[in-house]
Coordinates of C-alpha atoms in Angstrom, one line a residue:
X1 CA -97.2 18.1 77.3
X2 CA -100.9 20.1 78.1
X3 CA -101.5 18.1 81.1
X4 CA -97.9 19.5 82.8
X5 CA -98.3 21.1 86.2
X6 CA -96.4 24.0 84.3
X7 CA -98.8 24.5 81.6
X8 CA -102.0 24.0 83.9
X9 CA -104.6 26.6 83.4
X10 CA -103.5 27.9 79.9
X11 CA -106.2 27.3 77.6
X12 CA -104.5 27.3 74.5
X13 CA -101.8 25.0 75.7
X14 CA -102.2 22.9 72.8
X15 CA -102.7 25.0 69.9
X16 CA -99.2 26.8 70.7
X17 CA -97.6 23.6 71.0
X18 CA -98.5 22.3 67.7
X19 CA -97.5 25.8 66.2
X20 CA -94.1 25.1 68.0
X21 CA -93.4 21.5 66.9
X22 CA -94.4 22.6 63.6
X23 CA -92.3 25.6 63.6
X24 CA -89.4 23.0 64.5
X25 CA -90.0 20.3 62.1
X26 CA -90.1 23.2 59.2
X27 CA -87.0 24.4 60.5
X28 CA -85.5 21.1 60.8
X29 CA -86.8 19.9 57.4
X30 CA -85.2 23.2 55.9
X31 CA -81.7 22.6 57.5
X32 CA -81.6 19.3 56.4
X33 CA -83.0 20.2 53.2
X34 CA -80.3 23.0 53.2
X35 CA -77.7 20.9 54.6
X36 CA -77.9 18.1 51.4
X37 CA -78.3 20.5 48.7
X38 CA -75.1 22.2 49.9
X39 CA -73.4 18.6 49.8
X40 CA -75.0 17.8 46.5
X41 CA -73.5 21.0 45.3
X42 CA -70.3 20.4 46.8
X43 CA -70.3 17.1 45.5
X44 CA -71.1 18.4 41.8
X45 CA -68.5 21.0 41.9
X46 CA -65.7 18.2 42.9
X47 CA -67.3 15.9 40.0
X48 CA -67.0 18.9 38.1
X49 CA -63.5 20.1 39.1
X50 CA -62.1 16.2 39.0
X51 CA -63.9 16.2 35.1
X52 CA -62.0 19.5 34.3
X53 CA -59.0 18.0 35.9
X54 CA -59.3 14.8 34.1
X55 CA -59.4 16.9 30.5
X56 CA -56.8 19.1 31.3
X57 CA -54.5 16.0 32.0
X58 CA -55.6 14.4 29.3
X59 CA -55.4 17.2 27.0
X60 CA -51.9 17.9 28.7
X61 CA -50.9 14.0 28.0
X62 CA -52.0 14.3 24.6
X63 CA -50.3 17.6 23.9
X64 CA -46.9 15.7 25.2
X65 CA -47.2 12.5 23.4
X66 CA -47.8 14.9 20.3
X67 CA -44.7 17.0 21.0
X68 CA -42.6 13.4 21.5
X69 CA -44.2 11.7 18.5
X70 CA -43.9 14.8 16.0
X71 CA -40.3 16.1 17.1
X72 CA -38.4 13.1 18.4
X73 CA -35.4 12.1 16.3
X74 CA -36.4 8.5 16.6
X75 CA -38.8 7.2 14.0
X76 CA -42.3 6.1 15.4
X77 CA -45.3 4.7 13.8
X78 CA -48.8 3.3 15.4
X79 CA -50.4 0.7 13.7
X80 CA -53.5 -1.6 14.0
X81 CA -52.9 -5.2 15.3
X82 CA -53.0 -6.4 11.5
X83 CA -50.0 -4.3 10.5
X84 CA -51.9 -1.3 8.8
X85 CA -49.8 2.0 9.2
X86 CA -51.9 4.5 11.1
X87 CA -49.9 7.3 11.8
X88 CA -46.2 8.0 11.6
X89 CA -43.6 10.3 12.5
X90 CA -41.4 13.0 10.4
X91 CA -38.3 11.2 11.9
X92 CA -39.5 7.9 10.4
X93 CA -40.5 9.3 6.9
X94 CA -36.7 10.6 6.7
X95 CA -35.4 7.5 7.7
X96 CA -37.4 6.0 4.8
X97 CA -36.2 8.9 2.9
X98 CA -39.8 9.9 1.8
X99 CA -41.7 13.3 1.7
X100 CA -43.0 14.5 4.8
X101 CA -46.5 14.7 3.6
X102 CA -46.8 11.3 3.0
X103 CA -47.5 8.3 5.0
X104 CA -44.2 6.2 4.3
X105 CA -46.2 2.9 4.2
X106 CA -49.3 1.4 4.1
X107 CA -48.4 -1.4 6.0
X108 CA -45.7 -2.0 8.6
X109 CA -44.0 -4.8 7.3
X110 CA -43.5 -2.7 3.8
X111 CA -41.0 -1.0 5.6
X112 CA -39.0 -4.2 6.8
X113 CA -35.9 -5.8 4.7
X114 CA -37.6 -8.9 2.7
X115 CA -35.0 -11.1 4.5
X116 CA -36.2 -9.8 8.0
X117 CA -40.0 -9.3 7.1
X118 CA -41.2 -12.9 8.1
X119 CA -39.2 -13.2 11.2
X120 CA -40.3 -9.8 12.3
X121 CA -43.8 -10.6 11.5
X122 CA -43.7 -13.8 14.0
X123 CA -42.1 -11.5 16.0
X124 CA -45.2 -8.7 16.3
X125 CA -47.4 -11.9 16.9
X126 CA -45.5 -13.3 20.0
X127 CA -45.6 -9.9 21.3
X128 CA -49.3 -9.9 21.4
X129 CA -50.2 -13.2 22.3
X130 CA -47.8 -13.6 25.1
X131 CA -47.7 -10.2 26.7
X132 CA -44.0 -10.5 26.4
X133 CA -41.6 -7.2 27.4
X134 CA -41.0 -4.8 24.1
X135 CA -38.1 -6.2 22.4
X136 CA -35.4 -4.1 20.6
X137 CA -33.1 -5.5 18.0
X138 CA -30.6 -4.2 15.2
X139 CA -32.7 -4.7 11.9
X140 CA -32.9 -3.4 8.6
X141 CA -35.3 -1.1 6.7
X142 CA -36.0 0.0 2.9
X143 CA -35.7 3.5 2.1
X144 CA -37.9 4.7 -0.7
X145 CA -34.1 4.5 -3.1
X146 CA -33.9 1.2 -2.3
X147 CA -30.7 1.0 -0.1
X148 CA -30.7 -0.1 3.4
X149 CA -31.2 2.1 6.7
X150 CA -29.6 0.1 9.9
X151 CA -32.1 0.6 12.8
X152 CA -32.7 -0.2 16.2
X153 CA -36.2 -1.7 15.8
X154 CA -38.6 -1.5 19.1
X155 CA -42.2 -2.6 19.2
X156 CA -44.9 -2.8 22.0
X157 CA -48.3 -3.4 22.5
X158 CA -50.6 -0.4 23.6
X159 CA -53.9 -2.0 25.3
X160 CA -57.0 -0.3 26.7
X161 CA -57.6 -0.1 30.5
X162 CA -59.0 -3.6 30.3
X163 CA -56.2 -4.9 28.9
X164 CA -57.7 -5.3 25.5
X165 CA -54.7 -4.7 22.9
X166 CA -55.6 -2.0 20.2
X167 CA -52.6 -0.8 18.7
X168 CA -48.7 -1.8 18.1
X169 CA -46.8 1.1 18.7
X170 CA -43.0 0.5 16.8
X171 CA -39.9 3.0 17.0
X172 CA -36.5 3.0 15.0
X173 CA -33.5 4.6 15.9
X174 CA -31.4 5.2 13.0
X175 CA -27.9 4.2 13.4
X176 CA -26.6 3.8 9.8
X177 CA -24.3 6.5 10.4
X178 CA -22.5 5.4 13.9
X179 CA -22.0 1.8 12.3
X180 CA -20.7 3.4 9.5
X181 CA -18.2 5.7 11.6
X182 CA -17.4 2.2 13.7
X183 CA -16.7 0.6 10.0
X184 CA -14.6 3.1 9.3
X185 CA -12.6 3.3 13.0
X186 CA -12.5 -0.5 12.4
X187 CA -10.7 -0.1 8.9
X188 CA -8.4 2.3 10.4
X189 CA -7.5 0.0 12.8
X190 CA -7.0 -2.5 11.0
X191 CA -5.5 -0.7 7.3
X192 CA -3.0 1.8 6.4
X193 CA -4.5 4.8 5.6
X194 CA -2.2 5.9 2.5
X195 CA -2.3 2.7 0.4
X196 CA -5.7 0.8 1.7
X197 CA -3.4 -2.2 2.8
X198 CA -3.9 -4.2 5.9
X199 CA -1.4 -2.7 8.7
X200 CA 1.1 -4.5 10.9
X201 CA -1.3 -5.7 13.5
X202 CA -3.7 -7.1 11.2
X203 CA -0.8 -9.1 9.2
X204 CA 0.8 -10.7 12.5
X205 CA -3.2 -11.8 13.2
X206 CA -3.7 -13.1 10.2
X207 CA -0.1 -15.0 10.1
X208 CA -0.9 -16.3 13.7
X209 CA -4.4 -17.6 12.3
X210 CA -2.4 -19.1 9.5
X211 CA 0.6 -20.8 11.6
X212 CA -2.1 -22.2 14.0
X213 CA -4.8 -23.0 11.6
X214 CA -5.4 -26.3 10.5
X215 CA -3.5 -26.2 7.6
X216 CA 0.3 -27.5 7.4
X217 CA 3.2 -24.9 8.4
X218 CA 4.5 -26.0 5.0
X219 CA 2.3 -24.1 3.3
X220 CA 2.7 -20.3 4.6
X221 CA 5.7 -18.3 3.1
X222 CA 6.3 -14.5 4.2
X223 CA 8.0 -11.9 2.3
X224 CA 9.5 -8.8 3.8
X225 CA 10.3 -6.2 1.5
X226 CA 12.2 -2.7 2.3
X227 CA 12.2 -0.1 -0.7
X228 CA 15.7 0.9 -1.7
X229 CA 16.9 4.5 -1.8
X230 CA 13.1 5.6 -0.8
X231 CA 14.6 8.3 1.4
X232 CA 16.6 10.0 -1.7
X233 CA 12.9 10.2 -3.3
X234 CA 11.1 11.6 -0.5
X235 CA 14.2 14.2 -0.1
X236 CA 14.8 15.0 -3.5
X237 CA 11.0 15.2 -5.2
X238 CA 8.9 15.8 -2.0
X239 CA 7.0 13.6 0.2
X240 CA 3.7 14.0 -2.1
X241 CA 5.8 12.1 -4.9
X242 CA 7.0 9.6 -2.3
X243 CA 3.3 8.9 -1.2
X244 CA 2.0 8.1 -4.4
X245 CA 4.9 6.1 -5.1
X246 CA 3.9 4.2 -2.2
X247 CA 0.4 3.7 -3.3
X248 CA 1.9 2.8 -6.8
X249 CA 4.0 -0.1 -5.1
X250 CA 0.9 -1.3 -2.8
X251 CA -1.1 -1.6 -6.2
X252 CA 1.6 -3.7 -7.8
X253 CA 2.3 -6.0 -5.0
X254 CA -1.5 -6.7 -5.3
X255 CA -1.4 -7.5 -9.0
X256 CA 1.8 -9.8 -8.0
X257 CA 0.1 -11.7 -5.6
X258 CA -3.4 -11.3 -7.2
X259 CA -3.9 -15.0 -8.5
X260 CA -2.7 -16.0 -4.9
X261 CA -4.2 -16.6 -1.4
X262 CA -2.2 -13.8 -0.2
X263 CA -2.4 -10.9 2.3
X264 CA -0.5 -7.8 1.3
X265 CA 0.4 -5.5 4.3
X266 CA 1.9 -1.9 4.6
X267 CA 4.1 -2.1 7.7
X268 CA 5.7 1.0 8.3
X269 CA 7.2 4.1 6.0
X270 CA 8.5 2.2 3.1
X271 CA 8.3 -1.6 4.4
X272 CA 5.7 -4.1 3.1
X273 CA 4.8 -7.5 4.0
X274 CA 3.2 -10.5 2.1
X275 CA 1.9 -13.7 3.3
X276 CA 1.2 -16.5 0.9
X277 CA -0.6 -19.6 2.0
X278 CA 0.7 -21.7 -0.9
X279 CA -1.1 -24.3 -3.1
X280 CA 0.1 -26.6 -5.8
X281 CA 0.3 -23.6 -8.2
X282 CA 1.9 -21.3 -6.2
X283 CA 5.3 -20.3 -7.9
X284 CA 8.5 -20.8 -6.4
X285 CA 9.9 -18.0 -3.8
X286 CA 12.4 -17.5 -6.7
X287 CA 10.0 -16.8 -9.3
X288 CA 7.8 -14.5 -7.1
X289 CA 10.8 -12.1 -5.7
X290 CA 11.8 -11.9 -9.0
X291 CA 8.5 -10.7 -10.1
X292 CA 8.3 -8.2 -7.6
X293 CA 11.5 -6.3 -8.5
X294 CA 10.3 -6.7 -12.3
X295 CA 7.1 -5.0 -11.3
X296 CA 8.2 -2.3 -9.2
X297 CA 11.3 -1.6 -12.1
X298 CA 9.0 -0.3 -14.4
X299 CA 8.9 3.4 -14.2
X300 CA 5.5 5.6 -13.1
X301 CA 5.6 8.8 -14.1
X302 CA 4.2 11.4 -11.1
X303 CA 3.7 14.7 -13.2
X304 CA 7.1 15.3 -14.8
X305 CA 9.0 12.7 -12.9
X306 CA 9.1 9.3 -13.9
X307 CA 10.1 7.2 -10.6
X308 CA 10.4 3.6 -10.0
X309 CA 11.5 1.4 -7.1
X310 CA 13.2 -1.5 -6.3
X311 CA 13.2 -3.5 -3.1
X312 CA 15.3 -6.1 -0.9
X313 CA 13.3 -9.1 -0.2
X314 CA 13.6 -11.2 3.0
X315 CA 11.6 -14.4 2.6
X316 CA 11.3 -16.9 5.3
X317 CA 9.6 -20.4 3.5
X318 CA 8.0 -22.8 5.4
X319 CA 8.4 -21.2 9.3
X320 CA 8.9 -23.7 11.9
X321 CA 6.0 -25.3 13.4
X322 CA 6.2 -23.8 16.9
X323 CA 7.4 -20.0 15.6
X324 CA 5.7 -17.0 16.7
X325 CA 4.3 -14.2 14.1
X326 CA 6.8 -11.4 16.0
X327 CA 9.5 -14.0 15.7
X328 CA 9.0 -14.6 11.9
X329 CA 9.1 -10.8 11.6
X330 CA 12.1 -10.4 13.6
X331 CA 14.0 -13.2 11.8
X332 CA 13.0 -11.1 8.4
X333 CA 14.0 -7.9 9.9
X334 CA 17.3 -9.0 10.9
X335 CA 17.5 -10.8 7.2
X336 CA 16.8 -7.4 5.6
X337 CA 19.4 -5.4 7.4
X338 CA 22.3 -7.9 6.1
X339 CA 20.8 -7.8 2.6
X340 CA 21.1 -4.1 2.3
X341 CA 24.8 -3.9 3.5
X342 CA 25.4 -6.1 0.2
X343 CA 23.5 -3.4 -1.9
X344 CA 20.1 -3.1 -3.6
X345 CA 17.5 -5.2 -5.2
X346 CA 18.7 -8.1 -3.1
X347 CA 16.8 -11.2 -1.9
X348 CA 17.7 -13.8 0.5
X349 CA 15.9 -16.4 2.2
X350 CA 16.2 -16.2 6.3
X351 CA 19.6 -17.8 7.6
X352 CA 18.6 -18.7 11.1
X353 CA 21.9 -19.2 12.3
X354 CA 23.2 -16.0 10.7
X355 CA 20.1 -14.4 12.3
X356 CA 21.2 -15.9 15.7
X357 CA 24.8 -14.3 15.5
X358 CA 22.8 -10.9 14.3
X359 CA 20.4 -11.2 17.2
X360 CA 23.1 -11.7 19.6
X361 CA 24.8 -8.7 18.5
X362 CA 22.0 -6.7 18.6
X363 CA 21.4 -7.9 22.0
X364 CA 24.8 -6.8 23.3
X365 CA 24.2 -3.2 21.6
X366 CA 21.2 -2.7 23.5
X367 CA 22.6 -3.7 26.9
X368 CA 25.6 -1.5 26.1
X369 CA 24.4 1.6 27.5
X370 CA 23.7 -0.2 31.2
X371 CA 27.1 -1.6 30.8
X372 CA 28.7 1.4 30.3
X373 CA 26.7 3.1 33.3
X374 CA 27.5 0.0 35.3
X375 CA 31.3 0.3 35.0
X376 CA 31.6 -2.8 32.9
X377 CA 33.6 -1.1 30.2
X378 CA 37.2 -0.7 31.0
X379 CA 40.4 0.2 29.1
X380 CA 43.4 -1.5 28.2
X381 CA 46.6 -0.9 26.5
X382 CA 48.7 -2.7 24.1
X383 CA 52.3 -1.1 22.9
X384 CA 53.2 -0.5 19.5
X385 CA 56.9 -1.4 19.0
X386 CA 59.5 -0.3 16.9
X387 CA 60.5 -3.4 14.2
X388 CA 64.3 -2.4 14.5
X389 CA 65.1 -2.4 18.4
X390 CA 61.9 -3.2 19.5
X391 CA 61.5 -0.1 21.2
X392 CA 58.1 1.1 22.5
X393 CA 57.2 4.0 19.8
X394 CA 53.4 4.6 21.2
X395 CA 50.7 2.6 23.5
X396 CA 47.2 2.3 22.1
X397 CA 44.3 2.5 24.7
X398 CA 41.9 0.0 23.9
X399 CA 38.2 -0.8 25.1
X400 CA 37.3 -4.1 26.9
X401 CA 34.0 -5.1 28.1
X402 CA 34.0 -7.7 30.8
X403 CA 30.5 -9.1 29.9
X404 CA 28.8 -11.1 32.7
X405 CA 27.7 -13.8 30.0
X406 CA 29.7 -13.6 26.8
X407 CA 33.1 -13.0 28.4
X408 CA 35.6 -10.4 27.9
X409 CA 35.1 -8.7 24.7
X410 CA 38.2 -7.0 22.6
X411 CA 38.2 -3.8 21.2
X412 CA 37.4 -4.7 17.6
X413 CA 34.5 -6.4 19.3
X414 CA 33.4 -3.3 21.4
X415 CA 33.5 -1.1 18.2
X416 CA 31.4 -3.3 16.0
X417 CA 28.9 -3.3 18.9
X418 CA 29.2 0.3 18.8
X419 CA 28.4 0.8 15.5
X420 CA 24.8 -0.6 16.4
X421 CA 24.1 2.0 18.5
X422 CA 23.9 5.9 19.3
X423 CA 27.0 6.1 21.7
X424 CA 30.0 6.0 19.6
X425 CA 30.5 10.1 20.3
X426 CA 30.0 9.8 24.0
X427 CA 32.1 6.5 24.4
X428 CA 34.7 7.8 22.0
X429 CA 35.4 10.7 24.1
X430 CA 35.0 9.0 27.1
X431 CA 37.7 6.8 26.1
X432 CA 40.0 9.9 25.0
X433 CA 39.5 11.5 28.4
X434 CA 40.6 8.3 30.5
X435 CA 43.5 7.4 28.6
X436 CA 44.9 10.9 28.6
X437 CA 44.4 10.6 32.4
X438 CA 46.1 7.6 32.4
X439 CA 49.0 8.9 30.5
X440 CA 49.3 11.8 32.9
X441 CA 49.2 9.5 35.7
X442 CA 52.3 7.2 34.1
X443 CA 54.2 10.5 33.5
X444 CA 53.7 11.3 37.1
X445 CA 55.4 7.9 38.5
X446 CA 58.0 7.0 35.8
X447 CA 61.0 9.5 34.9
X448 CA 62.5 10.1 31.3
X449 CA 60.2 10.2 28.0
X450 CA 57.2 8.5 27.8
X451 CA 55.7 6.8 24.7
X452 CA 52.9 8.6 23.0
X453 CA 49.5 7.9 23.4
X454 CA 47.6 6.6 20.6
X455 CA 43.7 6.5 20.2
X456 CA 42.0 5.5 17.0
X457 CA 38.9 7.2 16.7
X458 CA 35.6 5.8 15.1
X459 CA 33.9 7.0 12.0
X460 CA 31.4 9.2 13.7
X461 CA 33.9 10.6 16.3
X462 CA 36.1 11.7 13.4
X463 CA 33.9 13.6 11.8
X464 CA 32.6 15.2 15.0
X465 CA 32.2 19.0 14.5
X466 CA 33.4 19.2 18.0
X467 CA 36.2 17.2 17.8
X468 CA 39.1 19.5 17.6
X469 CA 37.5 21.5 20.6
X470 CA 37.2 18.1 22.6
X471 CA 40.3 17.1 22.2
X472 CA 42.1 20.5 23.3
X473 CA 39.7 20.3 26.4
X474 CA 41.0 17.2 26.9
X475 CA 44.7 17.6 26.6
X476 CA 44.4 20.9 28.6
X477 CA 42.8 19.1 31.4
X478 CA 45.0 16.2 31.6
X479 CA 48.2 18.6 31.4
X480 CA 49.4 16.9 28.0
X481 CA 51.4 18.6 25.0
X482 CA 50.1 17.7 21.3
X483 CA 53.1 15.9 20.6
X484 CA 52.1 13.4 23.1
X485 CA 48.9 12.2 21.2
X486 CA 48.5 10.2 18.2
X487 CA 44.8 9.9 16.7
X488 CA 43.8 7.7 14.4
X489 CA 41.1 8.0 12.0
X490 CA 39.4 5.6 9.4
X491 CA 40.0 5.9 5.8
X492 CA 36.2 5.5 5.3
X493 CA 35.6 8.7 7.2
X494 CA 38.1 10.6 5.0
X495 CA 36.5 9.3 1.9
X496 CA 32.9 10.8 2.9
X497 CA 31.5 13.4 0.8
X498 CA 30.7 15.8 3.4
X499 CA 34.8 16.5 4.4
X500 CA 34.3 16.9 8.1
X501 CA 36.5 14.2 9.1
X502 CA 39.4 15.7 6.3
X503 CA 38.6 19.5 8.2
X504 CA 39.0 17.8 11.5
X505 CA 42.4 16.2 10.3
X506 CA 43.6 19.7 8.9
X507 CA 43.1 21.3 12.1
X508 CA 44.8 18.8 14.3
X509 CA 47.7 19.0 12.3
X510 CA 48.0 22.8 12.5
X511 CA 47.9 22.0 16.5
X512 CA 50.5 19.4 16.3
X513 CA 48.7 16.6 16.7
X514 CA 49.7 13.2 14.5
X515 CA 47.1 11.7 12.6
X516 CA 47.2 8.0 11.7
X517 CA 45.3 7.0 8.5
X518 CA 44.1 3.4 9.8
X519 CA 41.9 0.6 8.0
X520 CA 44.2 1.2 5.1
X521 CA 44.8 -1.4 2.0
X522 CA 41.0 -2.2 2.0
X523 CA 39.5 0.8 0.1
X524 CA 40.0 1.9 -3.7
X525 CA 40.7 5.3 -2.5
X526 CA 43.4 4.6 0.0
X527 CA 46.4 5.8 -2.1
X528 CA 44.3 9.0 -3.1
X529 CA 43.8 9.6 0.9
X530 CA 47.2 9.3 1.3
X531 CA 48.3 11.8 -1.5
X532 CA 46.0 14.4 -0.8
X533 CA 46.0 14.6 3.3
X534 CA 48.7 15.1 5.4
X535 CA 49.4 12.1 8.0
X536 CA 51.8 11.3 10.2
X537 CA 51.4 7.5 9.2
X538 CA 49.1 4.7 8.0
X539 CA 48.2 1.6 9.7
X540 CA 47.1 -1.7 7.7
X541 CA 44.0 -2.9 8.1
X542 CA 42.9 -6.2 10.4
X543 CA 41.7 -7.5 7.3
X544 CA 44.9 -7.2 5.2
X545 CA 46.8 -8.8 7.9
X546 CA 44.7 -11.5 8.4
X547 CA 44.4 -12.4 4.6
X548 CA 48.1 -12.0 4.2
X549 CA 48.8 -14.4 7.1
X550 CA 46.5 -17.4 5.2
X551 CA 47.8 -16.9 1.6
X552 CA 50.6 -16.1 -0.8
X553 CA 48.4 -15.2 -3.5
X554 CA 47.9 -12.1 -6.0
X555 CA 46.6 -10.6 -3.0
X556 CA 49.7 -10.6 -1.1
X557 CA 51.9 -9.7 -4.0
X558 CA 49.7 -6.4 -4.4
X559 CA 50.5 -5.8 -0.6
X560 CA 54.7 -6.4 -1.1
X561 CA 54.2 -3.7 -3.8
X562 CA 51.6 -1.2 -2.0
X563 CA 54.0 -1.0 1.1
X564 CA 57.2 0.4 -0.7
X565 CA 55.1 2.8 -2.2
X566 CA 53.7 4.5 0.9
X567 CA 56.9 4.3 2.1
X568 CA 58.7 6.1 -0.6
X569 CA 56.1 8.8 -0.2
X570 CA 57.8 9.2 3.4
X571 CA 55.1 7.9 5.1
X572 CA 55.7 5.1 7.9
X573 CA 53.9 1.9 7.8
X574 CA 52.4 0.3 11.1
X575 CA 51.1 -3.0 11.2
X576 CA 48.6 -4.5 13.9
X577 CA 47.4 -8.1 15.0
X578 CA 50.9 -9.4 14.3
X579 CA 50.7 -12.3 16.5
X580 CA 53.0 -14.6 15.5
X581 CA 56.7 -15.0 14.9
X582 CA 56.1 -15.8 11.2
X583 CA 53.7 -12.6 10.9
X584 CA 56.4 -10.4 12.3
X585 CA 59.0 -11.6 9.8
X586 CA 56.9 -11.3 6.9
X587 CA 55.9 -7.7 7.8
X588 CA 59.9 -6.8 9.0
X589 CA 60.8 -8.1 5.5
X590 CA 58.8 -5.3 3.9
X591 CA 60.5 -2.8 6.0
X592 CA 57.7 -1.5 7.7
X593 CA 58.3 0.8 11.1
X594 CA 55.9 -0.2 13.5
X595 CA 54.3 -3.5 14.6
X596 CA 51.3 -4.1 17.2
X597 CA 50.2 -7.4 18.0
X598 CA 50.6 -10.1 21.1
X599 CA 53.6 -11.3 19.5
X600 CA 55.3 -8.0 20.5
X601 CA 53.0 -7.4 23.3
X602 CA 49.4 -8.4 24.5
X603 CA 46.9 -5.9 25.4
X604 CA 47.0 -5.5 29.2
X605 CA 45.3 -3.3 31.9
X606 CA 46.6 -0.3 33.2
X607 CA 48.3 -1.3 35.9
X608 CA 50.2 -4.5 34.0
X609 CA 51.1 -2.2 31.3
X610 CA 53.4 -0.2 33.6
X611 CA 56.0 -2.8 32.4
X612 CA 56.1 -1.2 29.1
X613 CA 57.9 1.9 30.6
X614 CA 60.2 0.2 32.7

C-alpha cells in the first residue's frame, strides 16, 4: 500500500498503515470478543431459565402428585419391585381400617386376601416381565379387623427414562358399599320386604327351572295359599297386627317345609306359594296341607291380641310336562277362588276341567264391556201368565248376549257373568231404561191396558243407594206410572246386614211400585223376609223348580207345604222356568197364581213379543 500512487511522497505511510490496521484488528477482536461474550451470556441465561423452568415444573408435578396421592379417595401404594411397601396414602389406610399414622403393612402382598395372594403375585410379575397394559380387577383386601374389603385393584410399573423398572404403583378403589347396595337392591327385587320370602317373579323363575330341569315333572308340587278372613284382622286390629301375622305365617310355612327341598314365597297381600321338589321321603299332599293349617291355627299373641290364621289351599301335583309357570299359577288361582266359595280352611287339587269352565266364564266376563259397547247385548221379553185363564199378567225384560263364538247366552248366563264384573250397576240401569222405553213404545201402538213390566234387579242394583232416584227418573222419561212397573229383588240382597236393599224396598213401595221377592225357597231366612217385608209377590228360585221337576222326595214335600204357607199370608206365588206340561200341572196343583217359561211363552225379541198384547 505505501507504493500506491495516491500515497506517493508521504514518508510516514507505513507507520500510519500499521497503526490503522492495528486499530482495526484490535476493534474487530474486541467486537468479536463482545459478540461471543453476549452469546455466552444469552446461552447461560437460557440454560439458567431452562433449569429454573424444569425445577419449577418438577416442583409443580411433585406438588400435584402429592396432592393427588395424599387426598385421593382411591387408596394408593408405592412399592419396590420386591413388594416392599414404600409409601401409602390415607385412603388406603382407611380401606384397610388402620391408623392414619401407620403404614398399613410391611409388604404389598400382606394386604391381599389369602385366596387372592398367590394369583396377584403372579399377576404383578407378568406385568413387570411383559410390560403389559396395567390390569384392573375386582379383588379382596384384608382389613385389620379381619373383615374383607371389596376393591377394584389396579397396578402399573413406574420406570426410569431409560425404561428401567423402578417401582409398582397400586391403586384400590373401595366398592364394598356399592356392591352391598347392589346386593340389597337385588334382594329387594327378588324378595318380599316384609317377610323375607322370595317374591312372585323369583318363584316363577324357580318354578320354570324345576319344570324344565333334568328332574321329571312328576317331582314337582305347587301349593297356593290364601289366608281366610285376613281383611277382618287388618280392618279390626290394624295393619300393624296384620303385618306381624304375615311374618308369623311366613315363619311357620318355613318350618313346615324346612326338611323339604322347597321354596316358600309371598305373592301379594295374604297369598303365599310353595314349590316342593319331591323326594321319596316327601309327605303326601294331604299331610302337608293338613300340617299347614294345623300350624297356622296355633294362636300367636301380638300384644294383648291372640290371633291365628287359616288358609284355603289349592294344590297342583305333578303338573303336565308342557306346563308354563304362568298357567300353573293361573290354575291354582282359579281353584282357590272356587274353594273359597265353599267355606274356610279348605284345600283341593286343581281340577283342570272345572278350571277350564271357570276360565271360560272369566274370559266372557272380561269381554263383556266391549260387547256392551259394540251392541252385542240386547233385550228380549217373556210373559208371566196367570194359571187360571192364561192371561198375560206381566212381561219380564231379559238380557241376551249374541256372542260371536259362544252363540246366544240367555239371561241367567248373562247374570252369572255380570257377577264377575263391576258392570252390574250400569248394565242394570241400562236394562231398566231400555225396557221402560220399550213398554212406552208398545203403549203407543196398542190400545187397551198393557201388562206390567217386570225387571229383576241384581243384588248390587237392589242395594244401590241411588236406586229410588234412578227408577223415578226412568219412569218420568218414559212417561210411565209407578203401577206399570214390577221390580224383583233377590232374597239374598234383603238378608244383608247393611239394610240398603230393605230401605230401597220400603221407599219404592211408598211410591206405588210393586216389589217381587225372587230366588225364594233356597234360603233359611226366606219366610222371615216375607213376614217382615211388604212385597207384592214371591218368585220361586230356578233351583227349586229344577229340583222339584226331577224328584219326588222330601224336598218336594217341603215345597208342597211352603207354597200354601206363602199364599195363606196373602202373598201371590210366581214360578219361572216352567217348560213342560207336567211342570205346569204340578205347580197349578199348588194353586200358584202365575207361571213363566217356555210352556206358556218363550222369550222373544221386542218385535216378536208384540203378540203378547194382541
